[in-house]
Each structure stands twice: as C-alpha cells, then as structure tokens.
Coordinates of N, CA and C in Angstrom, one line a residue:
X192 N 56.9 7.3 118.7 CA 56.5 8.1 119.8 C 57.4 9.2 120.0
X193 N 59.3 9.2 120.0 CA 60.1 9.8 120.2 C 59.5 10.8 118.9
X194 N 58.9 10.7 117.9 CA 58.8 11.6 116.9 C 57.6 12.6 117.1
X195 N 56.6 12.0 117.4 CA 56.0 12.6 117.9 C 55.6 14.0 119.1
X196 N 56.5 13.0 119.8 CA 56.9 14.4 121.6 C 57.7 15.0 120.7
X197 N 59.3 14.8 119.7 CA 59.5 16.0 119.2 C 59.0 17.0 118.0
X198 N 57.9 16.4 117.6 CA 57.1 17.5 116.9 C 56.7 18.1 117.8
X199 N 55.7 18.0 119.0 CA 55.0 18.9 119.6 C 56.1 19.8 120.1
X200 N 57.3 19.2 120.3 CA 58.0 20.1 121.6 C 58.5 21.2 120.4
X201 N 58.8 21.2 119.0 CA 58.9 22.1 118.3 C 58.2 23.1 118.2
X202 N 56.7 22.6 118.0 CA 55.6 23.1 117.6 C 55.1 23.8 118.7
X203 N 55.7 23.5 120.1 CA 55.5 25.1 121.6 C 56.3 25.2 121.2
X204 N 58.0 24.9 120.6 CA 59.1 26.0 120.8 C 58.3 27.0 119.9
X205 N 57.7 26.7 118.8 CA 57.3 27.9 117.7 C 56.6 28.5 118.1
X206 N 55.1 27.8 118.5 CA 54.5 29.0 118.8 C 54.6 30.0 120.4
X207 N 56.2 29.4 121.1 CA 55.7 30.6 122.0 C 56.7 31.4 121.6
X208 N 57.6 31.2 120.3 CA 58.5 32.0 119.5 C 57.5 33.2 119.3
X209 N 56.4 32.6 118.3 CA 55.5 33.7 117.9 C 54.8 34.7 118.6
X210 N 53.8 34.3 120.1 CA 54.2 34.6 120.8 C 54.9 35.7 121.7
X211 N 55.7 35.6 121.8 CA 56.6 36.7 122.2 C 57.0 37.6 121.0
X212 N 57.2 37.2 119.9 CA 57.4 38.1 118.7 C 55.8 39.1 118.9
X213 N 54.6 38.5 119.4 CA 53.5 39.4 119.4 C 53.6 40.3 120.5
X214 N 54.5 40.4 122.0 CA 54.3 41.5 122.4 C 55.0 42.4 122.3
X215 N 56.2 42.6 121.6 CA 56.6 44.5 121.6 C 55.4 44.9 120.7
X216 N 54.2 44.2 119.6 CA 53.6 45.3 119.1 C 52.5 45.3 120.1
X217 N 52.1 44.4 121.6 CA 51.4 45.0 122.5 C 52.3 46.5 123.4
X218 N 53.8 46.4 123.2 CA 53.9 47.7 124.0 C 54.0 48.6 122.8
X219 N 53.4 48.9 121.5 CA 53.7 50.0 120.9 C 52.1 50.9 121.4
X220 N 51.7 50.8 121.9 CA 51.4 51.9 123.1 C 51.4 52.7 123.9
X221 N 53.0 52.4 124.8 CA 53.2 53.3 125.3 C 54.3 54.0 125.0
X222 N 54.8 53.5 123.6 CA 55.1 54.1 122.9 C 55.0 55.7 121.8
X223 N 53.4 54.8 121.7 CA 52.8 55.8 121.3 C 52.3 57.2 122.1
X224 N 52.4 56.6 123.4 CA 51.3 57.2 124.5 C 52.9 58.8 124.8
X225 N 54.3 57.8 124.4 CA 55.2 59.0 124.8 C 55.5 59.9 123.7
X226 N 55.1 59.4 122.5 CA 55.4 60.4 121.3 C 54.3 61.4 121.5
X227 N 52.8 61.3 121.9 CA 52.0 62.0 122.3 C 52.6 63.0 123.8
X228 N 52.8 62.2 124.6 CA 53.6 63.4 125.5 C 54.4 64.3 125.3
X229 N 55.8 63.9 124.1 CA 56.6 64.3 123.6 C 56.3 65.4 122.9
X230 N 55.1 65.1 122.1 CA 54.6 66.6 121.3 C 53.9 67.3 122.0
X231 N 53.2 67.1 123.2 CA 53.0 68.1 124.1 C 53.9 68.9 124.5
X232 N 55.0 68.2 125.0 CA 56.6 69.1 125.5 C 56.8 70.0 124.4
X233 N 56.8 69.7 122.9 CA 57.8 70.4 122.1 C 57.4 72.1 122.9
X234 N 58.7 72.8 122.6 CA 58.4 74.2 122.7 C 57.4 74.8 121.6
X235 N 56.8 76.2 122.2 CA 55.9 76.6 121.4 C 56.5 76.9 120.1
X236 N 55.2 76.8 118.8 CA 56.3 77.1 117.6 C 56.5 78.2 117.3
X237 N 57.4 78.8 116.3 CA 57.8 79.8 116.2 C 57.2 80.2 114.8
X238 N 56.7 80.9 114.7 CA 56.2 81.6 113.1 C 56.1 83.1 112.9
X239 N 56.2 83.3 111.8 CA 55.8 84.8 111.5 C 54.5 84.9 110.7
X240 N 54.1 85.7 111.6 CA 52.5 85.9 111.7 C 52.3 86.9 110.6
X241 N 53.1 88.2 110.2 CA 52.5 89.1 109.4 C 54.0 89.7 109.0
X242 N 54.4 90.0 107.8 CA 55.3 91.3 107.7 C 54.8 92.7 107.2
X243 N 54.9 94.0 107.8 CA 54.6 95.0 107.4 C 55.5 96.0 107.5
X244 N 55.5 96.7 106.9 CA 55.7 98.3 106.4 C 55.3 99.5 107.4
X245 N 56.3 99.8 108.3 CA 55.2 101.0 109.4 C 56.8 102.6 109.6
X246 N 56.1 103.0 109.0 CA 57.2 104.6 108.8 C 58.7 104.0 108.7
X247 N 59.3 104.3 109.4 CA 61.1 103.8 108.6 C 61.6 102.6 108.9
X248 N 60.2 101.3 109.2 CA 60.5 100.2 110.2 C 59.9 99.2 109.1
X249 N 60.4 97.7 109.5 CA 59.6 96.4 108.9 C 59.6 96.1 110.1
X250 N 58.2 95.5 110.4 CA 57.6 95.0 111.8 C 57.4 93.6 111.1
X251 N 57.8 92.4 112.0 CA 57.9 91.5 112.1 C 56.9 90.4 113.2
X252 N 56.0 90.6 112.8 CA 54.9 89.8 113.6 C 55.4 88.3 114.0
X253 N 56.0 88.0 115.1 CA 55.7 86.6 115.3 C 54.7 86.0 116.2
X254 N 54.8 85.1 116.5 CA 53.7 84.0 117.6 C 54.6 84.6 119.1
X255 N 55.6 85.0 119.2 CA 56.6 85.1 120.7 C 56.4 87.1 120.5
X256 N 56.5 87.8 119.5 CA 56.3 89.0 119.8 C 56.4 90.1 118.3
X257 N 56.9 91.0 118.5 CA 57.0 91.6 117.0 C 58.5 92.3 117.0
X258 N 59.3 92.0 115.8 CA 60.7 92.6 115.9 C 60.6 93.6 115.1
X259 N 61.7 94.6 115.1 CA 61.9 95.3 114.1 C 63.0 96.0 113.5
X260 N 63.2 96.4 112.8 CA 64.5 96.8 112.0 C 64.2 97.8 110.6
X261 N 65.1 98.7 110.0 CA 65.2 99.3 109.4 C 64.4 99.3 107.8
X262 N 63.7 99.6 107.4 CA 63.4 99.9 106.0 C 64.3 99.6 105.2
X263 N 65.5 100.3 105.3 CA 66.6 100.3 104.3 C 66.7 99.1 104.1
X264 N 66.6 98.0 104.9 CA 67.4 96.8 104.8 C 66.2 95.8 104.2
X265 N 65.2 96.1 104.2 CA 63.7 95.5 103.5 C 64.2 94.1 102.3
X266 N 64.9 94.8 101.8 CA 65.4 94.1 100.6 C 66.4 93.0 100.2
X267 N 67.6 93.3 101.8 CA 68.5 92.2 102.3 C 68.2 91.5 103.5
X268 N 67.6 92.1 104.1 CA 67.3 91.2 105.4 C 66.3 90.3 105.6
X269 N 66.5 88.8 105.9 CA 65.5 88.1 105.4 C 65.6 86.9 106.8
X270 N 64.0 86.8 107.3 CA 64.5 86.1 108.7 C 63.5 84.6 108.1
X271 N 64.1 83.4 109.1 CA 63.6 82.3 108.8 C 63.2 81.9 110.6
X272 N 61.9 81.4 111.2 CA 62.0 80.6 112.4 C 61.8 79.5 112.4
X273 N 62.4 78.9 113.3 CA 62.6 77.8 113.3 C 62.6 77.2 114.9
X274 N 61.5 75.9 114.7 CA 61.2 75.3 116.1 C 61.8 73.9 116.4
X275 N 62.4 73.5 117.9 CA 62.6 72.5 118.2 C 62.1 71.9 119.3
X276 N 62.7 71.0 119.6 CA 62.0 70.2 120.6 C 61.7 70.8 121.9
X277 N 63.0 71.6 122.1 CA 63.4 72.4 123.3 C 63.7 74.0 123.3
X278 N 63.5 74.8 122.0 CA 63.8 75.8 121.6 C 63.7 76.2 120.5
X279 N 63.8 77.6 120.1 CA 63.2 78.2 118.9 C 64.5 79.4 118.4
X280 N 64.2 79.5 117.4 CA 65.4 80.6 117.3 C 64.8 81.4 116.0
X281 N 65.3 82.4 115.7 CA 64.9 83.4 114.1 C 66.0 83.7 114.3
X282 N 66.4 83.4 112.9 CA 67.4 83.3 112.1 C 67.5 84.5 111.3
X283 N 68.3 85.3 111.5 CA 68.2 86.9 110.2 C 69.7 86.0 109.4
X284 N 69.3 86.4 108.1 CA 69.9 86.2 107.1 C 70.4 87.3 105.8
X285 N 71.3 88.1 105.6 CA 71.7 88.7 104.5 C 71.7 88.2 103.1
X286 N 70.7 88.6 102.3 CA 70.6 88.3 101.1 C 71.7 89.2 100.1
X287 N 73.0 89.0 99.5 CA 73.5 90.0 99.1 C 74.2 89.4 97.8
X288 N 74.1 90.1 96.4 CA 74.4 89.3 95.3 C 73.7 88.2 95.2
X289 N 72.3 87.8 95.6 CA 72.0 86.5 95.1 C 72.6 85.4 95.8
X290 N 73.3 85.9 97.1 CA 74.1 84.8 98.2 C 73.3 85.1 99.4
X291 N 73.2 84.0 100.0 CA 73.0 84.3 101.6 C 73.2 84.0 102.6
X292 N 73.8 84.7 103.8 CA 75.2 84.7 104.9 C 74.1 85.0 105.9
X293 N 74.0 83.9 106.6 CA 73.2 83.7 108.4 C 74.4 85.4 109.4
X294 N 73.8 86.0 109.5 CA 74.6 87.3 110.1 C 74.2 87.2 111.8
X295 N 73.1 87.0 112.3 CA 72.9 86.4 113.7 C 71.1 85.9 113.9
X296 N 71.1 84.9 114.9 CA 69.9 84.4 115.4 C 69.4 85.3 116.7
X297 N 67.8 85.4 117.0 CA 67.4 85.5 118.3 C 67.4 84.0 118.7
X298 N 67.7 83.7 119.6 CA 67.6 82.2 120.0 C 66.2 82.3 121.9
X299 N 65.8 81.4 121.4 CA 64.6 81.2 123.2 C 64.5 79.8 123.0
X300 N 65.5 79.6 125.0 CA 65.0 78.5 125.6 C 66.6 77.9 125.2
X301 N 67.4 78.6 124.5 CA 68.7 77.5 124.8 C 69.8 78.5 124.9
X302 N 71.2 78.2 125.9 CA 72.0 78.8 126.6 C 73.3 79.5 125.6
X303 N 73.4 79.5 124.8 CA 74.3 80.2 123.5 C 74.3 81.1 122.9
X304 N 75.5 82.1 123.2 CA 75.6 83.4 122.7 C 75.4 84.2 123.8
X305 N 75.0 85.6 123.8 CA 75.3 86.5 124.5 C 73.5 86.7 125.4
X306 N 73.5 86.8 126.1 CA 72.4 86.2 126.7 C 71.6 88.1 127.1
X307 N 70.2 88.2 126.7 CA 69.5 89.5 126.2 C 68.6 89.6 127.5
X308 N 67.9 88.4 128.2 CA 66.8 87.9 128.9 C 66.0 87.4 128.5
X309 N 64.8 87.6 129.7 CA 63.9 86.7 129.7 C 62.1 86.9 128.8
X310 N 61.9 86.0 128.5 CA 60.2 86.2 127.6 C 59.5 85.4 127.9
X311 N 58.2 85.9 128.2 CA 57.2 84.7 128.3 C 56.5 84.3 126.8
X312 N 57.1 82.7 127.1 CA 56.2 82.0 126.0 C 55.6 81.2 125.9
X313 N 54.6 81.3 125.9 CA 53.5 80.0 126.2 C 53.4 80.9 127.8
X314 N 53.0 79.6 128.7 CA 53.2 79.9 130.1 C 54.5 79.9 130.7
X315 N 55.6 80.0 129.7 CA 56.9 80.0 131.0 C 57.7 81.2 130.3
X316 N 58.8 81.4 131.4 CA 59.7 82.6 131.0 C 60.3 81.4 130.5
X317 N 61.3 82.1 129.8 CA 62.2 81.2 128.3 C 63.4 82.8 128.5
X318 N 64.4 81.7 128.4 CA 66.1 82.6 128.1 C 66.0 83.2 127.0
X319 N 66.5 84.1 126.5 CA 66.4 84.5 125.0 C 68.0 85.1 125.1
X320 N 68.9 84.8 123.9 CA 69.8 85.0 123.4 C 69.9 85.2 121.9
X321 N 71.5 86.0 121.7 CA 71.5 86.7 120.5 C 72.9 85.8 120.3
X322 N 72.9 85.0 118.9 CA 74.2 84.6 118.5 C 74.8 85.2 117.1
X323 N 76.1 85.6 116.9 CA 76.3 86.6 115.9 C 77.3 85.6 115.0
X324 N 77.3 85.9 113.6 CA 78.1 84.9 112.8 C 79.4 85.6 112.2
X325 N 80.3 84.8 111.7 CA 81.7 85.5 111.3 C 81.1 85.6 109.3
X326 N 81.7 86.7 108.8 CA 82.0 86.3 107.4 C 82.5 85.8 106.7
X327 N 82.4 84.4 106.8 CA 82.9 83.5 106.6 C 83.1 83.8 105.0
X328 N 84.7 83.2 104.2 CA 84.1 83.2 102.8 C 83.9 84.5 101.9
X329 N 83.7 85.6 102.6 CA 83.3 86.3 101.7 C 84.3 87.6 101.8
X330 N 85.3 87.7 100.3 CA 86.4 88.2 100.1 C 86.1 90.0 99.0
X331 N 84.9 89.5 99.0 CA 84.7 91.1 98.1 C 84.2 91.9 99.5
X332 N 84.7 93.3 99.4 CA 85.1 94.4 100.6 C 83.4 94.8 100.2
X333 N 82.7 95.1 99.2 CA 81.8 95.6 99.4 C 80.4 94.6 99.9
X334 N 80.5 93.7 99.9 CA 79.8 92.7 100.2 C 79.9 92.3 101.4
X335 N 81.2 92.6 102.0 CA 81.4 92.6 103.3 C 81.5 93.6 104.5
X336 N 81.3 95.0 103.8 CA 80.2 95.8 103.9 C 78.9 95.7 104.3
X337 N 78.6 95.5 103.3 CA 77.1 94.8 103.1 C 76.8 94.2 104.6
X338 N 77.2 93.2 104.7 CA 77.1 92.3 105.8 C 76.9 92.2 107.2
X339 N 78.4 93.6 107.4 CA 78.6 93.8 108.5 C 77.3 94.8 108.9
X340 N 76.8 95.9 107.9 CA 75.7 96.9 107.8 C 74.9 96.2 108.4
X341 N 74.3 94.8 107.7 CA 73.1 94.1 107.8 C 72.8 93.3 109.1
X342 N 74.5 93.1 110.0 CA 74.5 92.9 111.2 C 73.8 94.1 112.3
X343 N 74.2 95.0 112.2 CA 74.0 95.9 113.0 C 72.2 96.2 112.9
X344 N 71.9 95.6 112.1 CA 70.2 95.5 112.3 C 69.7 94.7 113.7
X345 N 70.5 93.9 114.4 CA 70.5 93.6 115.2 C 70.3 94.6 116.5
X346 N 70.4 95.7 116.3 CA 70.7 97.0 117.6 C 69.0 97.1 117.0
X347 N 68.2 97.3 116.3 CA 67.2 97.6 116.5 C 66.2 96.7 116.7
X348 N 66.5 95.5 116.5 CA 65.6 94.4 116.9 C 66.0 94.0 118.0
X349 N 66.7 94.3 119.3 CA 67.0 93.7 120.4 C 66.3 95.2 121.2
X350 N 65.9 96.2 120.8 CA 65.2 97.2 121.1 C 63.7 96.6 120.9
X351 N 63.5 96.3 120.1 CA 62.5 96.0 119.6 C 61.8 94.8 120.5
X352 N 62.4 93.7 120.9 CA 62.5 92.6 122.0 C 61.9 93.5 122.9
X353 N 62.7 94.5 123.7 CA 62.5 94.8 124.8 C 61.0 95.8 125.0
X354 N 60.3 96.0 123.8 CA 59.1 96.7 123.7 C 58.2 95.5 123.9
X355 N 58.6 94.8 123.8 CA 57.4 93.4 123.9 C 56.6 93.3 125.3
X356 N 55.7 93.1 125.5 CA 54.9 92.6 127.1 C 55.6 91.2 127.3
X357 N 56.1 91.0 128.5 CA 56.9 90.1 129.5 C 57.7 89.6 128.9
X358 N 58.9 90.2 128.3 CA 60.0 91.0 127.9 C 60.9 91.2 129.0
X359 N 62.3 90.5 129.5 CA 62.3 91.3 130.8 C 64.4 91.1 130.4
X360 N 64.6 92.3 130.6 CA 65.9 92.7 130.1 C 66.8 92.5 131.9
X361 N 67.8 91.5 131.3 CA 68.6 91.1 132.6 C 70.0 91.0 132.3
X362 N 70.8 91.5 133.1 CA 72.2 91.9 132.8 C 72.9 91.4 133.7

C-alpha cells in the first residue's frame, strides 16, 4: 500500500512539474504582444530614397528630408543610414585609396555631438545632431587632406538640413 501512495504521490509531483513547465509558453503572449509594441516604438527608418545629380550638387533623397553637398566629392563621399530602436543617424564616409574613414554622422533623436536642432519625423520633433571623427590612423599628408576636404562637406549639408520643411535651427 506504502508503494502505491508513493507512486501516485510521484506521479502529481510529475505531473504538476509538467504543468508548470506548460505555463511560461502560456505567457509567450505577452511577450509577443510587447515585441509587437516594441516595433511600433522603433524610430522611423532611415533610408535613402533617391541619389541625384542637380547643377554643382548631389541631392540626397531620404525618408527625413534631402541633404546636399558638392559634386566634386561625388566620388569620395559615400553616406550609409542607419536605424535604431530610439534613433537614426547618416553616416558620411570618405572613400579614399580604396580605404574608408567615417569623417562625421547627422545623428536624430540622440544627445551627442554638437547639437544643429530640431526635425519633424514621423509625428514628433526629434534632436538632430552632427558628430565629427578624428583621423585616426591615417599618416599619408595627402590622404589626410583628402579627409579633412571631405569633412568640410559637412558645411553644405547642415545648410541643406536647414532647407528642409519643419527643420528648425536652435542655438
């Protein structure tokens, strides 16, 4: 009889082992329910919509507005966007010798670097900042040239920002 009551009493320890092992996949739900929230929140994404050619400019179509900068640079200056959970940034990058050196970001929606104002994106104003990079690494003078040139494209695209609709320059 003793063997018996301790089969059964095993046989509830197991199955309310099992059991409970079945409800975290009853809460993968609201789990799910917050990754679905969560991609609601992401910030809007960042992409480039078109590049074109317009008199001594490359116009840079994105989803947040259109930048621009010099012709001359057509060939070195190469931008990448990039979206996160909470912010977006374009990345301008110097292509020089077959190397390529991050020279500065527009950044929207996060507090780093030198701060340009405000843009609407999506439905909200969003921070927009400019962060600038060192030359790191790079010991040939004319490449560092190069560089510093390809920085200064930066003066025409933060002009370019401020031509945008709800664009708002704050100092």
């Amino acid at each position: 009889m003793k063997r018996i009551i301790a089969f059964v009493l095993i046989f509830v320890l197991l199955f309310a082992g099992c059991s409970a092992e079945g409800k975290p996949e009853e809460n993968k739900s609201p789990t799910e329910e917050t990754a679905f929230v969560l991609e609601e929140e992401l910030f809007p994404k960042l992409v480039i919509e078109s590049v074109e050619e317009q008199e001594d400019f490359v116009l840079v179509k994105t989803s947040y507005g259109v930048l621009k900068y010099p012709f001359a640079f057509s060939d070195i200056l190469k931008c990448y966007p990039m979206t996160y959970e909470d912010s977006a940034k374009m990345e301008f990058c110097a292509e020089i010798n077959g190397d390529e050196y991050t020279v500065f970001c527009i950044v929207f929606g996060e507090s780093e670097g030198i701060f340009l104002g405000t843009a609407e994106i999506g439905e909200a104003k969003t921070d927009v900042y400019a962060e600038f990079y060192s030359p790191e690494g790079i010991e040939d003078d004319g490449v560092l040239k190069t560089f510093y040139a390809t920085q200064e494209c930066f003066n025409d695209i933060s002009v370019s920002l401020f031509e945008n609709p709800g664009f708002v320059f704050e100092a």
